[in-house]
PDB file of C-alpha atoms and ligand atoms in Angstrom:
ATOM      1  CA  MET A   1     -35.446 -62.483  49.858  1.00 53.00           C
ATOM      2  CA  GLY A   2     -33.496 -65.337  48.413  1.00 69.00           C
ATOM      3  CA  ILE A   3     -33.706 -67.005  45.045  1.00 85.00           C
ATOM      4  CA  LYS A   4     -37.168 -67.325  43.600  1.00 95.00           C
ATOM      5  CA  ALA A   5     -38.325 -70.676  42.296  1.00 97.00           C
ATOM      6  CA  LYS A   6     -39.381 -70.722  38.664  1.00 98.00           C
ATOM      7  CA  LEU A   7     -42.981 -71.735  38.321  1.00 98.00           C
ATOM      8  CA  ALA A   8     -45.155 -72.622  35.325  1.00 98.00           C
ATOM      9  CA  VAL A   9     -48.922 -72.463  35.784  1.00 98.00           C
ATOM     10  CA  PHE A  10     -51.216 -74.590  33.577  1.00 98.00           C
ATOM     11  CA  VAL A  11     -54.779 -73.341  32.976  1.00 98.00           C
ATOM     12  CA  SER A  12     -57.728 -74.267  30.790  1.00 97.00           C
ATOM     13  CA  GLY A  13     -60.234 -71.619  31.773  1.00 96.00           C
ATOM     14  CA  GLY A  14     -60.832 -68.450  33.722  1.00 96.00           C
ATOM     15  CA  GLY A  15     -57.614 -68.514  35.685  1.00 98.00           C
ATOM     16  CA  SER A  16     -58.760 -66.933  38.929  1.00 98.00           C
ATOM     17  CA  ASN A  17     -56.309 -69.188  40.788  1.00 98.00           C
ATOM     18  CA  LEU A  18     -53.576 -68.065  38.404  1.00 98.00           C
ATOM     19  CA  GLN A  19     -54.493 -64.477  39.255  1.00 98.00           C
ATOM     20  CA  ALA A  20     -54.192 -65.249  42.966  1.00 98.00           C
ATOM     21  CA  LEU A  21     -50.766 -66.810  42.391  1.00 98.00           C
ATOM     22  CA  ILE A  22     -49.647 -63.795  40.351  1.00 98.00           C
ATOM     23  CA  GLY A  23     -50.750 -61.583  43.232  1.00 98.00           C
ATOM     24  CA  ALA A  24     -48.952 -63.707  45.834  1.00 98.00           C
ATOM     25  CA  SER A  25     -45.805 -63.704  43.733  1.00 98.00           C
ATOM     26  CA  GLU A  26     -45.938 -59.925  43.340  1.00 97.00           C
ATOM     27  CA  THR A  27     -46.406 -59.283  47.055  1.00 97.00           C
ATOM     28  CA  GLY A  28     -43.688 -61.768  47.972  1.00 96.00           C
ATOM     29  CA  LYS A  29     -46.023 -64.138  49.836  1.00 97.00           C
ATOM     30  CA  LEU A  30     -44.973 -66.715  47.287  1.00 98.00           C
ATOM     31  CA  SER A  31     -41.244 -66.986  46.686  1.00 97.00           C
ATOM     32  CA  ALA A  32     -41.762 -67.936  43.070  1.00 98.00           C
ATOM     33  CA  GLU A  33     -41.635 -66.214  39.756  1.00 98.00           C
ATOM     34  CA  ILE A  34     -44.297 -67.331  37.306  1.00 98.00           C
ATOM     35  CA  VAL A  35     -42.208 -67.652  34.166  1.00 98.00           C
ATOM     36  CA  LEU A  36     -44.720 -69.315  31.856  1.00 98.00           C
ATOM     37  CA  VAL A  37     -48.461 -69.961  31.613  1.00 98.00           C
ATOM     38  CA  VAL A  38     -49.469 -73.001  29.560  1.00 98.00           C
ATOM     39  CA  SER A  39     -52.955 -73.692  28.228  1.00 98.00           C
ATOM     40  CA  ASN A  40     -54.612 -76.250  25.980  1.00 97.00           C
ATOM     41  CA  ASN A  41     -57.233 -73.625  25.201  1.00 97.00           C
ATOM     42  CA  ALA A  42     -56.150 -70.626  23.136  1.00 97.00           C
ATOM     43  CA  LYS A  43     -59.274 -68.776  24.287  1.00 98.00           C
ATOM     44  CA  ALA A  44     -58.741 -69.322  28.003  1.00 98.00           C
ATOM     45  CA  TYR A  45     -59.138 -66.078  29.902  1.00 98.00           C
ATOM     46  CA  GLY A  46     -56.217 -67.239  32.017  1.00 98.00           C
ATOM     47  CA  LEU A  47     -53.924 -66.517  29.051  1.00 98.00           C
ATOM     48  CA  GLU A  48     -55.191 -62.954  28.994  1.00 98.00           C
ATOM     49  CA  ARG A  49     -54.463 -62.634  32.696  1.00 98.00           C
ATOM     50  CA  ALA A  50     -50.929 -63.880  32.042  1.00 98.00           C
ATOM     51  CA  ARG A  51     -50.376 -61.416  29.220  1.00 98.00           C
ATOM     52  CA  ASN A  52     -51.712 -58.580  31.382  1.00 98.00           C
ATOM     53  CA  ALA A  53     -49.129 -59.492  33.993  1.00 98.00           C
ATOM     54  CA  GLY A  54     -46.345 -59.647  31.395  1.00 98.00           C
ATOM     55  CA  ILE A  55     -45.965 -63.420  31.642  1.00 98.00           C
ATOM     56  CA  ASP A  56     -45.151 -65.474  28.546  1.00 98.00           C
ATOM     57  CA  THR A  57     -47.780 -67.954  27.378  1.00 98.00           C
ATOM     58  CA  PHE A  58     -47.715 -71.224  25.506  1.00 98.00           C
ATOM     59  CA  VAL A  59     -50.736 -72.888  23.904  1.00 98.00           C
ATOM     60  CA  TYR A  60     -50.180 -76.609  23.878  1.00 98.00           C
ATOM     61  CA  ASN A  61     -52.272 -79.276  22.151  1.00 97.00           C
ATOM     62  CA  VAL A  62     -51.071 -82.766  21.354  1.00 96.00           C
ATOM     63  CA  LYS A  63     -53.224 -82.776  18.210  1.00 96.00           C
ATOM     64  CA  ASP A  64     -51.198 -79.922  16.711  1.00 97.00           C
ATOM     65  CA  TYR A  65     -48.209 -82.271  16.363  1.00 98.00           C
ATOM     66  CA  PRO A  66     -47.587 -85.227  14.040  1.00 98.00           C
ATOM     67  CA  ASN A  67     -47.485 -87.576  17.022  1.00 98.00           C
ATOM     68  CA  LYS A  68     -47.608 -87.482  20.784  1.00 96.00           C
ATOM     69  CA  GLU A  69     -43.880 -88.100  21.256  1.00 97.00           C
ATOM     70  CA  GLU A  70     -43.074 -84.885  19.400  1.00 98.00           C
ATOM     71  CA  ALA A  71     -45.782 -83.055  21.306  1.00 97.00           C
ATOM     72  CA  HIS A  72     -44.427 -84.213  24.643  1.00 97.00           C
ATOM     73  CA  SER A  73     -40.843 -83.360  23.859  1.00 97.00           C
ATOM     74  CA  ASP A  74     -41.829 -79.898  22.621  1.00 98.00           C
ATOM     75  CA  LEU A  75     -43.599 -79.190  25.913  1.00 98.00           C
ATOM     76  CA  LEU A  76     -40.649 -80.486  27.922  1.00 98.00           C
ATOM     77  CA  GLU A  77     -38.222 -78.408  25.884  1.00 98.00           C
ATOM     78  CA  MET A  78     -40.331 -75.317  26.399  1.00 98.00           C
ATOM     79  CA  LEU A  79     -40.361 -75.836  30.161  1.00 98.00           C
ATOM     80  CA  GLU A  80     -36.633 -76.409  30.127  1.00 98.00           C
ATOM     81  CA  GLU A  81     -36.041 -73.258  28.098  1.00 98.00           C
ATOM     82  CA  TYR A  82     -37.802 -71.258  30.801  1.00 98.00           C
ATOM     83  CA  GLY A  83     -35.931 -73.056  33.550  1.00 98.00           C
ATOM     84  CA  VAL A  84     -39.203 -74.265  35.090  1.00 98.00           C
ATOM     85  CA  GLU A  85     -38.718 -75.957  38.457  1.00 98.00           C
ATOM     86  CA  TYR A  86     -42.318 -76.286  39.670  1.00 98.00           C
ATOM     87  CA  ILE A  87     -45.622 -76.746  37.869  1.00 98.00           C
ATOM     88  CA  ALA A  88     -48.931 -75.617  39.348  1.00 98.00           C
ATOM     89  CA  LEU A  89     -52.078 -76.887  37.670  1.00 98.00           C
ATOM     90  CA  ALA A  90     -54.866 -74.367  38.137  1.00 98.00           C
ATOM     91  CA  GLY A  91     -58.043 -75.495  36.431  1.00 96.00           C
ATOM     92  CA  TYR A  92     -56.123 -77.504  33.827  1.00 96.00           C
ATOM     93  CA  LEU A  93     -58.447 -80.098  32.354  1.00 91.00           C
ATOM     94  CA  LYS A  94     -56.029 -82.295  30.401  1.00 92.00           C
ATOM     95  CA  LEU A  95     -53.979 -85.195  31.690  1.00 88.00           C
ATOM     96  CA  LEU A  96     -50.287 -84.380  31.798  1.00 94.00           C
ATOM     97  CA  PRO A  97     -47.926 -86.362  29.555  1.00 93.00           C
ATOM     98  CA  GLU A  98     -46.248 -89.182  31.446  1.00 93.00           C
ATOM     99  CA  PRO A  99     -42.664 -88.036  30.712  1.00 95.00           C
ATOM    100  CA  LEU A 100     -43.497 -84.675  32.248  1.00 96.00           C
ATOM    101  CA  VAL A 101     -45.003 -86.240  35.367  1.00 95.00           C
ATOM    102  CA  LYS A 102     -41.857 -88.362  35.723  1.00 94.00           C
ATOM    103  CA  LYS A 103     -39.449 -85.481  35.191  1.00 96.00           C
ATOM    104  CA  TYR A 104     -41.190 -83.138  37.617  1.00 96.00           C
ATOM    105  CA  LYS A 105     -42.063 -85.767  40.215  1.00 93.00           C
ATOM    106  CA  GLY A 106     -42.619 -84.112  43.590  1.00 93.00           C
ATOM    107  CA  ARG A 107     -42.796 -80.681  41.968  1.00 96.00           C
ATOM    108  CA  ILE A 108     -46.260 -80.683  40.356  1.00 97.00           C
ATOM    109  CA  THR A 109     -49.300 -79.547  42.299  1.00 97.00           C
ATOM    110  CA  ASN A 110     -53.015 -79.280  41.585  1.00 96.00           C
ATOM    111  CA  ILE A 111     -55.939 -77.611  43.280  1.00 97.00           C
ATOM    112  CA  HIS A 112     -59.268 -79.394  43.507  1.00 96.00           C
ATOM    113  CA  PRO A 113     -62.524 -77.783  44.636  1.00 97.00           C
ATOM    114  CA  ALA A 114     -63.494 -80.405  47.233  1.00 97.00           C
ATOM    115  CA  LEU A 115     -62.164 -82.108  50.316  1.00 97.00           C
ATOM    116  CA  LEU A 116     -60.251 -84.979  48.739  1.00 95.00           C
ATOM    117  CA  PRO A 117     -60.314 -87.963  48.883  1.00 94.00           C
ATOM    118  CA  LYS A 118     -64.033 -87.244  48.611  1.00 96.00           C
ATOM    119  CA  TYR A 119     -65.343 -86.044  45.229  1.00 96.00           C
ATOM    120  CA  GLY A 120     -62.169 -86.678  43.242  1.00 92.00           C
ATOM    121  CA  GLY A 121     -61.325 -88.757  40.223  1.00 87.00           C
ATOM    122  CA  LYS A 122     -62.443 -88.888  36.641  1.00 84.00           C
ATOM    123  CA  GLY A 123     -65.418 -86.683  35.759  1.00 87.00           C
ATOM    124  CA  MET A 124     -65.184 -84.786  39.046  1.00 92.00           C
ATOM    125  CA  PHE A 125     -64.441 -81.276  37.881  1.00 91.00           C
ATOM    126  CA  GLY A 126     -66.175 -77.913  37.834  1.00 91.00           C
ATOM    127  CA  HIS A 127     -69.846 -77.876  38.770  1.00 95.00           C
ATOM    128  CA  HIS A 128     -69.978 -81.703  38.870  1.00 97.00           C
ATOM    129  CA  VAL A 129     -68.039 -81.604  42.116  1.00 97.00           C
ATOM    130  CA  HIS A 130     -70.292 -79.072  43.812  1.00 98.00           C
ATOM    131  CA  GLU A 131     -73.453 -80.794  42.564  1.00 98.00           C
ATOM    132  CA  ALA A 132     -72.233 -84.076  44.056  1.00 98.00           C
ATOM    133  CA  VAL A 133     -71.502 -82.398  47.399  1.00 98.00           C
ATOM    134  CA  LEU A 134     -74.991 -80.833  47.450  1.00 98.00           C
ATOM    135  CA  ALA A 135     -76.680 -84.084  46.394  1.00 98.00           C
ATOM    136  CA  ALA A 136     -74.934 -85.931  49.229  1.00 98.00           C
ATOM    137  CA  GLY A 137     -76.198 -83.372  51.742  1.00 98.00           C
ATOM    138  CA  ASP A 138     -72.723 -82.705  53.132  1.00 98.00           C
ATOM    139  CA  LYS A 139     -72.510 -79.941  55.713  1.00 98.00           C
ATOM    140  CA  GLU A 140     -69.122 -78.763  54.553  1.00 98.00           C
ATOM    141  CA  SER A 141     -66.927 -78.671  51.510  1.00 98.00           C
ATOM    142  CA  GLY A 142     -63.646 -77.019  50.674  1.00 98.00           C
ATOM    143  CA  ALA A 143     -60.550 -77.122  48.543  1.00 98.00           C
ATOM    144  CA  THR A 144     -57.500 -79.357  48.413  1.00 97.00           C
ATOM    145  CA  VAL A 145     -53.995 -78.697  47.144  1.00 97.00           C
ATOM    146  CA  HIS A 146     -52.252 -81.950  46.354  1.00 96.00           C
ATOM    147  CA  MET A 147     -49.238 -83.368  44.573  1.00 96.00           C
ATOM    148  CA  VAL A 148     -49.822 -84.732  41.094  1.00 95.00           C
ATOM    149  CA  ASP A 149     -48.922 -88.240  40.072  1.00 85.00           C
ATOM    150  CA  GLU A 150     -50.117 -90.499  37.265  1.00 78.00           C
ATOM    151  CA  ILE A 151     -53.616 -90.933  38.732  1.00 77.00           C
ATOM    152  CA  TYR A 152     -56.323 -88.233  38.873  1.00 69.00           C
ATOM    153  CA  ASP A 153     -56.603 -86.460  42.230  1.00 75.00           C
ATOM    154  CA  ASN A 154     -54.468 -89.107  43.886  1.00 80.00           C
ATOM    155  CA  GLY A 155     -51.240 -87.491  45.118  1.00 89.00           C
ATOM    156  CA  ARG A 156     -50.266 -86.511  48.642  1.00 94.00           C
ATOM    157  CA  ILE A 157     -52.426 -83.778  50.165  1.00 96.00           C
ATOM    158  CA  LEU A 158     -50.502 -80.596  50.962  1.00 97.00           C
ATOM    159  CA  LYS A 159     -53.255 -78.379  52.309  1.00 97.00           C
ATOM    160  CA  GLN A 160     -57.011 -78.158  52.691  1.00 98.00           C
ATOM    161  CA  GLY A 161     -59.374 -75.318  53.450  1.00 98.00           C
ATOM    162  CA  ARG A 162     -62.975 -75.804  54.586  1.00 98.00           C
ATOM    163  CA  VAL A 163     -66.191 -73.904  53.979  1.00 98.00           C
ATOM    164  CA  PRO A 164     -69.724 -74.553  55.205  1.00 98.00           C
ATOM    165  CA  VAL A 165     -72.452 -75.709  52.833  1.00 98.00           C
ATOM    166  CA  LEU A 166     -75.313 -73.307  53.526  1.00 98.00           C
ATOM    167  CA  PRO A 167     -79.070 -73.667  53.127  1.00 96.00           C
ATOM    168  CA  GLY A 168     -80.106 -72.360  49.709  1.00 96.00           C
ATOM    169  CA  ASP A 169     -76.742 -73.160  48.134  1.00 98.00           C
ATOM    170  CA  ASP A 170     -76.594 -74.133  44.512  1.00 98.00           C
ATOM    171  CA  ALA A 171     -73.449 -75.258  42.671  1.00 98.00           C
ATOM    172  CA  ASP A 172     -72.555 -71.679  41.703  1.00 98.00           C
ATOM    173  CA  LYS A 173     -72.860 -70.292  45.219  1.00 98.00           C
ATOM    174  CA  LEU A 174     -70.877 -73.144  46.694  1.00 98.00           C
ATOM    175  CA  ALA A 175     -68.236 -72.870  43.955  1.00 98.00           C
ATOM    176  CA  ALA A 176     -67.771 -69.171  44.699  1.00 98.00           C
ATOM    177  CA  ARG A 177     -67.319 -69.833  48.423  1.00 98.00           C
ATOM    178  CA  VAL A 178     -64.822 -72.627  47.718  1.00 98.00           C
ATOM    179  CA  LEU A 179     -62.912 -70.449  45.233  1.00 98.00           C
ATOM    180  CA  GLU A 180     -62.230 -67.847  47.916  1.00 98.00           C
ATOM    181  CA  VAL A 181     -60.489 -70.523  49.942  1.00 98.00           C
ATOM    182  CA  GLU A 182     -58.644 -71.802  46.872  1.00 98.00           C
ATOM    183  CA  HIS A 183     -57.184 -68.369  46.243  1.00 98.00           C
ATOM    184  CA  LYS A 184     -55.749 -68.356  49.738  1.00 98.00           C
ATOM    185  CA  ILE A 185     -54.449 -71.881  50.194  1.00 98.00           C
ATOM    186  CA  TYR A 186     -52.845 -72.456  46.808  1.00 98.00           C
ATOM    187  CA  ALA A 187     -50.123 -69.874  47.317  1.00 98.00           C
ATOM    188  CA  GLU A 188     -49.650 -70.998  50.941  1.00 98.00           C
ATOM    189  CA  ALA A 189     -49.245 -74.644  49.951  1.00 98.00           C
ATOM    190  CA  LEU A 190     -46.818 -73.799  47.145  1.00 98.00           C
ATOM    191  CA  GLU A 191     -44.778 -71.623  49.429  1.00 98.00           C
ATOM    192  CA  GLU A 192     -44.465 -74.463  51.941  1.00 97.00           C
ATOM    193  CA  LEU A 193     -43.523 -76.910  49.205  1.00 97.00           C
ATOM    194  CA  ILE A 194     -40.903 -74.593  47.750  1.00 96.00           C
ATOM    195  CA  LYS A 195     -39.461 -73.700  51.151  1.00 93.00           C
ATOM    196  CA  GLY A 196     -39.341 -77.342  52.216  1.00 91.00           C
ATOM    197  CA  LYS A 197     -37.565 -78.208  48.991  1.00 54.00           C
ATOM    198  CA  GLN A 198     -35.083 -75.387  49.429  1.00 41.00           C
ATOM    199  CA  HIS A 199     -34.190 -76.696  52.899  1.00 44.00           C
ATOM    200  CA  ASP A 200     -33.613 -80.168  51.482  1.00 38.00           C
ATOM    201  CA  ASP A 201     -31.159 -78.863  48.929  1.00 36.00           C
TER     202      ASP A 201
HETATM  203  C1  LIG B   1     -61.019 -74.309  40.412  1.00 62.34           C
HETATM  204  O1  LIG B   1     -62.217 -74.549  41.087  1.00 62.34           O
HETATM  205  C2  LIG B   1     -60.033 -75.424  40.676  1.00 62.34           C
HETATM  206  O2  LIG B   1     -60.170 -75.993  41.934  1.00 62.34           O
HETATM  207  C3  LIG B   1     -60.388 -76.428  39.626  1.00 62.34           C
HETATM  208  O3  LIG B   1     -60.740 -75.672  38.502  1.00 62.34           O
HETATM  209  C4  LIG B   1     -61.196 -74.390  38.905  1.00 62.34           C
HETATM  210  C5  LIG B   1     -60.362 -73.380  38.188  1.00 62.34           C
HETATM  211  O4  LIG B   1     -60.801 -72.078  38.386  1.00 62.34           O
HETATM  212  N1  LIG B   1     -59.314 -77.364  39.428  1.00 62.34           N
HETATM  213  P1  LIG B   1     -59.947 -70.869  37.851  1.00 62.34           P
HETATM  214  O5  LIG B   1     -59.707 -71.110  36.361  1.00 62.34           O
HETATM  215  O6  LIG B   1     -58.681 -70.821  38.631  1.00 62.34           O
HETATM  216  O7  LIG B   1     -60.805 -69.647  38.071  1.00 62.34           O
END
């Protein structure tokens, strides 16, 4: 019960985490309504998932505007129009505009497919992460939900989930095992963030 927080989810690709968040929102495990899905990639399957769930979508690319200031203010206006209170990055591969990071400080999260602070930072995305974990011979990996600030993979860690690295793993197998954990912990972490925030208010 209670008022649901308004959430925007940003995706660049398949959107399986978005799907998990849609599911959690529908079952009430996540006290948020996903009001908008934003993508830099018009072909992202995540946009299709949004449309299937009846969620509005917005394709956003700085290069479609005369300059970045106009691009940034258009994105901010769009989020405002939808009354967005929280932003969840879910496989979003672009850096967020600085004015947005400032405005939503403490209310933007990301999920990363490794146990940060290990295997984070520039270039550490997708299969690169899992290949690095395998190359290092680590016995475990996992996923991290963290707050977003101006630096890649740098913000406060909200939640982590661990999985074993198994003999015979390749990047795809490990990615699939990590994704299962991602789908669980992202909604949990968001729920805790939103609830904590509601108590503060
Ligand atoms: C996930 O592994 C996430 O941790 C990373 O990008 C991937 C997105 O997957 N940031 P999906 O689009 O949610 O399926």
